Amino acid sequence: MNYFERSQPNYEAYLRGEKPLLAIESSCDETAASVLRGGREVLSMAVHTQIPIHRLYGGVVPEIASRSHTERITAVVTEALDKAGLTLDDIGAVAATYSPGLIGALLVGVSFAKGLAFAKDLPFIGVNHIEGHIAANYLTYPDLEPPFVCLVASGGHSHIVKVTDYDEFELIGRTRDDAAGEAFDKVARALGLCYPGGPEIEKLAESGNEKAYYFHAPFNEGEGFDFSFSGIKTAVMNLMHNAEQKGESLNAADIAASFQHSVVEALTRKAVRAAKQYNSPVLALAGGVSANTALRESLKTACDRNGIRFCRPDMKYCTDNAAMIGCQAHYRLIKGFRDDLDLNPSAMSFLAD
């Protein structure tokens, strides 16, 4: 009897709603596990962050990230099961992020999940990390269903996506260079702020004047839906470099506020225009940068002004977590998708690729 045949009873029990799903996320610098029932009921969440480790180096070190996942994954999965009051014998399916991300980090989560699936005869499903971020909105809004337009803004990705179904996506626009979160990290480093840069920029910007400096990338002023955040970042670097050469001092809070305003404005303008052009009654926000208060407020204001419903994940679902992975896994499982144990992680892929 092969693996698919052995796991069929648990798969059928899951489809009947008799057993919950265990999800694992390890694409970058958070080791996370979560138990969900029915896709949207989160029974538990456990997350171990590596930020204190990587802060020493000013960014994520892939090899260190992989080693930390290896050291922590057993404890994190055990914690998630304990919080849910369950054991592995109570689980009906297991899911893990398989792409995109740091290949070594992905290997840890996928290998661990496949090991559990093989040992306990559980159906296994690999989940795209970006799809998971989009699915985080389903955990916050029980009534939200496709189709809708979603802005995905994170450290590695900035996309405008039309979500036509739970597992069907159409790319409308994307960054041509740095992702929004990546630009935040690089500007933060230039300002002498610690990693991760997004929260540090946001905190510093609170005391700054967002109109003090005009940072822009001409590319963003076009009618298309693609972005260029490298252009905005370069404008900041040029300002600081020129001031240093002239011996002039600059207000760091004003730089942070002006930079953040430029990024938020570009994201908001293009995302709302995409929702209007594609006749979407809903504009959703997803990804790590969705935790940025200025972006959330800007999109909310613009959506209200245009009669569009604005959805954004609760803060606990904005950054990398396994609950969003479990939610997306559910919708793939109930459509009949299952992966064999030869599924390989991929560092690069987009949504349903």
XYZ file of C-alpha atoms in Angstrom:
353
model
C 0.000 0.000 0.000
C 1.521 3.341 -1.033
C 1.541 6.608 0.915
C -1.551 8.056 -0.781
C -3.559 4.924 0.004
C -2.376 4.822 3.612
C -3.246 8.502 4.181
C -6.688 8.294 2.557
C -8.642 7.539 5.800
C -7.188 10.617 7.517
C -7.824 12.699 4.411
C -11.473 11.658 4.386
C -11.754 12.370 8.122
C -10.357 15.833 7.494
C -12.819 16.515 4.692
C -15.663 15.472 7.000
C -14.445 18.001 9.571
C -13.626 15.324 12.140
C -9.944 16.204 12.448
C -8.024 19.518 12.351
C -4.958 20.470 10.344
C -1.412 21.146 11.539
C 0.461 23.825 9.585
C 4.154 24.744 9.625
C 5.837 27.938 8.393
C 9.631 28.292 8.122
C 10.286 30.373 5.013
C 12.522 33.016 6.602
C 13.204 34.042 10.193
C 10.156 32.775 12.095
C 9.571 29.164 13.050
C 5.805 28.822 13.375
C 3.142 26.153 13.801
C -0.618 26.351 14.072
C -3.613 24.051 14.426
C -6.813 24.961 12.556
C -10.233 23.440 12.185
C -12.249 24.046 9.048
C -9.741 26.486 7.603
C -10.779 29.580 9.561
C -10.984 28.442 13.187
C -7.528 28.862 14.723
C -7.136 26.480 17.658
C -3.552 27.479 18.448
C -0.536 29.424 17.253
C 3.122 29.123 18.213
C 5.911 31.319 16.847
C 9.621 31.533 17.586
C 11.202 34.647 16.111
C 14.857 34.869 15.145
C 14.947 38.677 15.013
C 17.276 39.046 18.048
C 19.791 36.739 16.333
C 19.755 38.427 12.927
C 19.715 41.940 14.383
C 23.386 41.437 15.214
C 24.118 41.246 11.462
C 21.689 43.885 10.212
C 19.586 41.355 8.303
C 18.730 37.689 7.879
C 21.689 35.330 7.526
C 20.326 32.289 5.633
C 22.563 29.652 7.208
C 21.867 30.909 10.727
C 18.148 30.968 9.947
C 18.200 27.349 8.769
C 20.073 26.187 11.857
C 17.668 28.007 14.155
C 14.659 26.404 12.440
C 16.276 22.991 12.910
C 16.842 23.668 16.601
C 13.364 25.053 17.325
C 10.862 23.312 15.060
C 10.135 20.326 17.315
C 9.451 22.561 20.304
C 7.284 24.953 18.282
C 5.123 22.157 16.818
C 4.791 20.591 20.271
C 3.734 23.960 21.689
C 1.054 24.395 19.026
C -0.350 20.933 19.709
C -0.277 21.478 23.474
C -2.072 24.819 23.192
C -4.798 23.130 21.138
C -5.035 20.293 23.671
C -4.276 17.723 20.974
C -1.722 15.105 19.985
C -0.531 14.072 16.528
C -3.049 11.214 16.642
C -5.827 13.843 16.575
C -4.514 15.554 13.426
C -6.081 14.880 10.028
C -3.626 16.613 7.683
C -0.308 18.474 7.719
C 0.753 21.480 5.648
C 3.980 23.424 5.233
C 5.262 26.415 3.304
C 7.252 25.103 0.338
C 7.877 28.365 -1.593
C 9.082 31.091 -1.910
C 11.703 31.763 0.754
C 15.183 30.850 1.899
C 15.789 27.384 0.483
C 17.517 26.041 3.604
C 14.791 27.363 5.866
C 12.058 25.931 3.638
C 13.764 22.534 3.643
C 13.508 22.342 7.428
C 9.747 22.927 7.545
C 8.907 20.807 4.503
C 11.099 17.901 5.652
C 9.614 17.999 9.145
C 6.059 18.069 7.793
C 6.723 15.238 5.357
C 8.229 13.190 8.184
C 5.085 13.639 10.255
C 2.898 12.822 7.251
C 4.798 9.604 6.557
C 4.933 8.503 10.207
C 1.243 9.175 10.919
C -0.260 8.486 7.474
C -1.412 12.082 7.122
C -2.203 13.807 3.831
C 0.449 16.436 3.070
C 0.019 19.725 1.213
C 2.626 22.333 0.307
C 1.526 25.974 0.427
C 2.865 29.031 -1.364
C 3.891 31.658 1.186
C 2.323 34.562 -0.735
C -0.964 32.697 -1.044
C -0.784 32.249 2.716
C -0.416 35.977 3.302
C -3.501 36.618 1.171
C -5.407 33.941 3.114
C -4.640 35.762 6.384
C -7.567 38.017 5.503
C -9.955 35.049 5.679
C -8.940 34.539 9.310
C -9.914 38.127 10.129
C -13.077 38.366 8.008
C -15.249 35.213 8.193
C -17.485 36.516 5.396
C -14.696 37.371 2.933
C -14.714 35.322 -0.258
C -13.098 35.716 -3.694
C -13.090 37.451 -6.068
C -11.297 40.579 -4.873
C -8.102 42.572 -5.427
C -5.272 42.236 -2.904
C -2.146 44.315 -2.331
C 0.670 42.085 -1.063
C 3.489 44.107 0.515
C 6.311 42.352 2.339
C 10.065 42.221 2.720
C 10.514 40.166 -0.412
C 7.396 40.851 -2.479
C 5.168 43.712 -3.573
C 2.294 42.583 -5.785
C -1.180 43.673 -6.775
C -3.163 40.500 -7.315
C -6.665 39.698 -8.475
C -7.865 36.774 -6.356
C -10.318 35.009 -8.644
C -10.724 31.974 -6.380
C -9.089 30.609 -3.243
C -6.329 29.046 -5.336
C -6.527 31.069 -8.534
C -4.682 34.364 -8.944
C -4.005 36.924 -11.637
C -0.968 39.185 -11.320
C -1.907 42.812 -11.984
C 1.259 44.603 -10.897
C 4.533 43.996 -9.097
C 7.703 45.789 -8.096
C 10.407 45.907 -10.751
C 13.176 46.011 -8.153
C 13.225 46.254 -4.340
C 10.111 45.124 -2.507
C 8.550 47.677 -0.174
C 9.820 45.964 2.977
C 13.275 45.584 1.466
C 13.391 49.317 0.769
C 12.343 50.025 4.362
C 15.190 47.842 5.645
C 17.804 49.495 3.419
C 16.750 53.054 4.302
C 16.653 52.120 7.981
C 20.199 50.821 7.748
C 21.323 54.064 6.094
C 19.758 55.992 8.979
C 21.573 53.833 11.531
C 18.422 52.019 12.667
C 18.397 48.364 13.633
C 16.844 45.417 11.812
C 14.021 44.917 10.949
C 13.766 48.379 9.450
C 10.011 48.683 8.891
C 8.946 49.127 12.530
C 11.964 51.369 13.214
C 11.165 53.667 10.272
C 7.520 53.842 11.336
C 8.460 54.723 14.906
C 10.924 57.427 13.849
C 8.482 58.847 11.299
C 5.976 59.655 14.029
C 8.056 62.689 15.041
C 8.940 63.746 11.492
C 7.452 65.916 8.763
C 6.347 63.764 5.819
C 6.501 66.763 3.491
C 10.013 67.814 4.434
C 11.579 65.986 1.476
C 10.188 64.902 -1.874
C 11.272 61.358 -2.644
C 9.896 59.822 -5.761
C 10.604 57.438 -8.622
C 9.343 58.702 -11.999
C 8.410 55.114 -12.840
C 5.690 55.190 -10.147
C 4.004 58.165 -11.764
C 2.945 56.165 -14.820
C -0.453 54.631 -15.447
C 0.745 51.055 -15.025
C 0.417 48.954 -11.887
C 4.098 48.061 -11.409
C 6.247 49.768 -8.758
C 9.828 50.926 -8.297
C 10.868 51.225 -4.670
C 14.557 51.152 -5.506
C 14.050 54.567 -7.097
C 12.604 56.004 -3.877
C 15.370 54.374 -1.848
C 18.004 55.820 -4.178
C 16.513 59.301 -3.796
C 16.981 58.988 -0.028
C 20.562 57.773 -0.423
C 21.413 60.620 -2.796
C 20.028 63.211 -0.368
C 22.089 61.795 2.496
C 25.244 61.439 0.398
C 25.047 64.993 -0.940
C 24.450 66.389 2.536
C 27.444 64.463 3.878
C 29.689 65.838 1.138
C 28.588 69.386 1.938
C 28.881 68.884 5.692
C 25.161 69.538 6.165
C 23.026 67.909 8.839
C 19.663 66.341 8.080
C 16.668 65.553 10.257
C 16.442 61.744 10.414
C 12.791 61.800 11.516
C 11.864 63.974 8.527
C 13.681 61.592 6.184
C 11.876 58.592 7.699
C 8.489 60.307 7.494
C 9.015 61.532 3.926
C 10.277 58.148 2.752
C 7.400 56.289 4.373
C 4.923 58.739 2.863
C 6.326 58.174 -0.630
C 6.099 54.393 -0.372
C 2.621 54.456 1.159
C 1.370 56.907 -1.461
C 2.597 54.766 -4.357
C 1.129 51.578 -2.893
C -2.203 53.209 -2.103
C -2.670 55.001 -5.410
C -1.948 51.984 -7.590
C -3.807 49.447 -5.437
C -6.989 51.508 -5.247
C -6.841 52.248 -8.978
C -6.490 48.518 -9.648
C -9.537 47.736 -7.495
C -11.560 50.323 -9.401
C -10.373 49.206 -12.839
C -11.132 45.540 -12.073
C -14.506 46.417 -10.508
C -13.571 44.821 -7.198
C -15.870 45.714 -4.286
C -13.053 44.731 -1.909
C -9.406 45.744 -1.620
C -7.448 43.531 0.758
C -3.981 44.092 2.196
C -1.495 41.337 3.031
C 2.166 40.733 3.868
C 4.507 41.932 6.594
C 4.263 45.581 5.540
C 0.496 45.346 6.134
C 1.367 45.955 9.802
C 2.436 49.506 8.924
C -0.138 51.854 10.475
C 0.377 54.615 7.921
C -0.314 52.209 5.050
C -3.399 50.773 6.737
C -4.814 54.241 7.387
C -3.998 55.517 3.898
C -5.710 52.570 2.202
C -8.713 52.785 4.529
C -9.190 56.479 3.750
C -8.803 55.968 -0.008
C -11.156 52.990 -0.047
C -13.815 54.836 1.952
C -13.572 57.737 -0.475
C -14.117 55.389 -3.446
C -16.819 53.175 -1.951
C -14.553 50.115 -1.688
C -14.525 47.760 1.281
C -11.057 47.631 2.826
C -9.841 44.433 4.512
C -6.574 43.946 6.381
C -5.416 41.101 8.635
C -5.311 41.393 12.396
C -1.808 42.322 13.476
C -1.041 38.771 14.657
C -1.611 37.513 11.101
C 0.433 40.220 9.305
C 3.920 38.873 9.840
C 4.935 35.285 9.050
C 2.746 32.775 10.875
C 1.473 29.247 10.319
C -2.235 30.020 10.754
C -2.355 31.727 7.356
C -0.560 28.717 5.825
C -3.117 26.370 7.357
C -5.987 28.475 6.074
C -4.722 28.357 2.491
C -3.935 24.647 2.825
C -7.556 23.976 3.784
C -8.932 25.450 0.590
C -6.491 23.460 -1.510
C -7.266 20.236 0.347
C -11.036 20.523 -0.021
C -10.522 21.022 -3.775
C -8.764 17.686 -3.916
C -5.144 18.863 -3.988
C -2.579 16.740 -2.148
C 1.176 16.521 -2.543
C 3.331 13.442 -2.610
C 6.319 13.170 -0.330
C 8.682 13.996 -3.179
C 7.623 17.675 -3.188
C 10.720 19.872 -3.244
C 10.878 23.393 -1.786
C 11.536 26.238 -4.202
C 13.211 29.516 -3.335
C 11.373 31.351 -6.103
C 7.806 30.998 -7.323
C 4.696 33.114 -7.563
C 1.356 31.979 -6.205
C -0.124 29.074 -8.142
C 3.077 28.386 -10.146
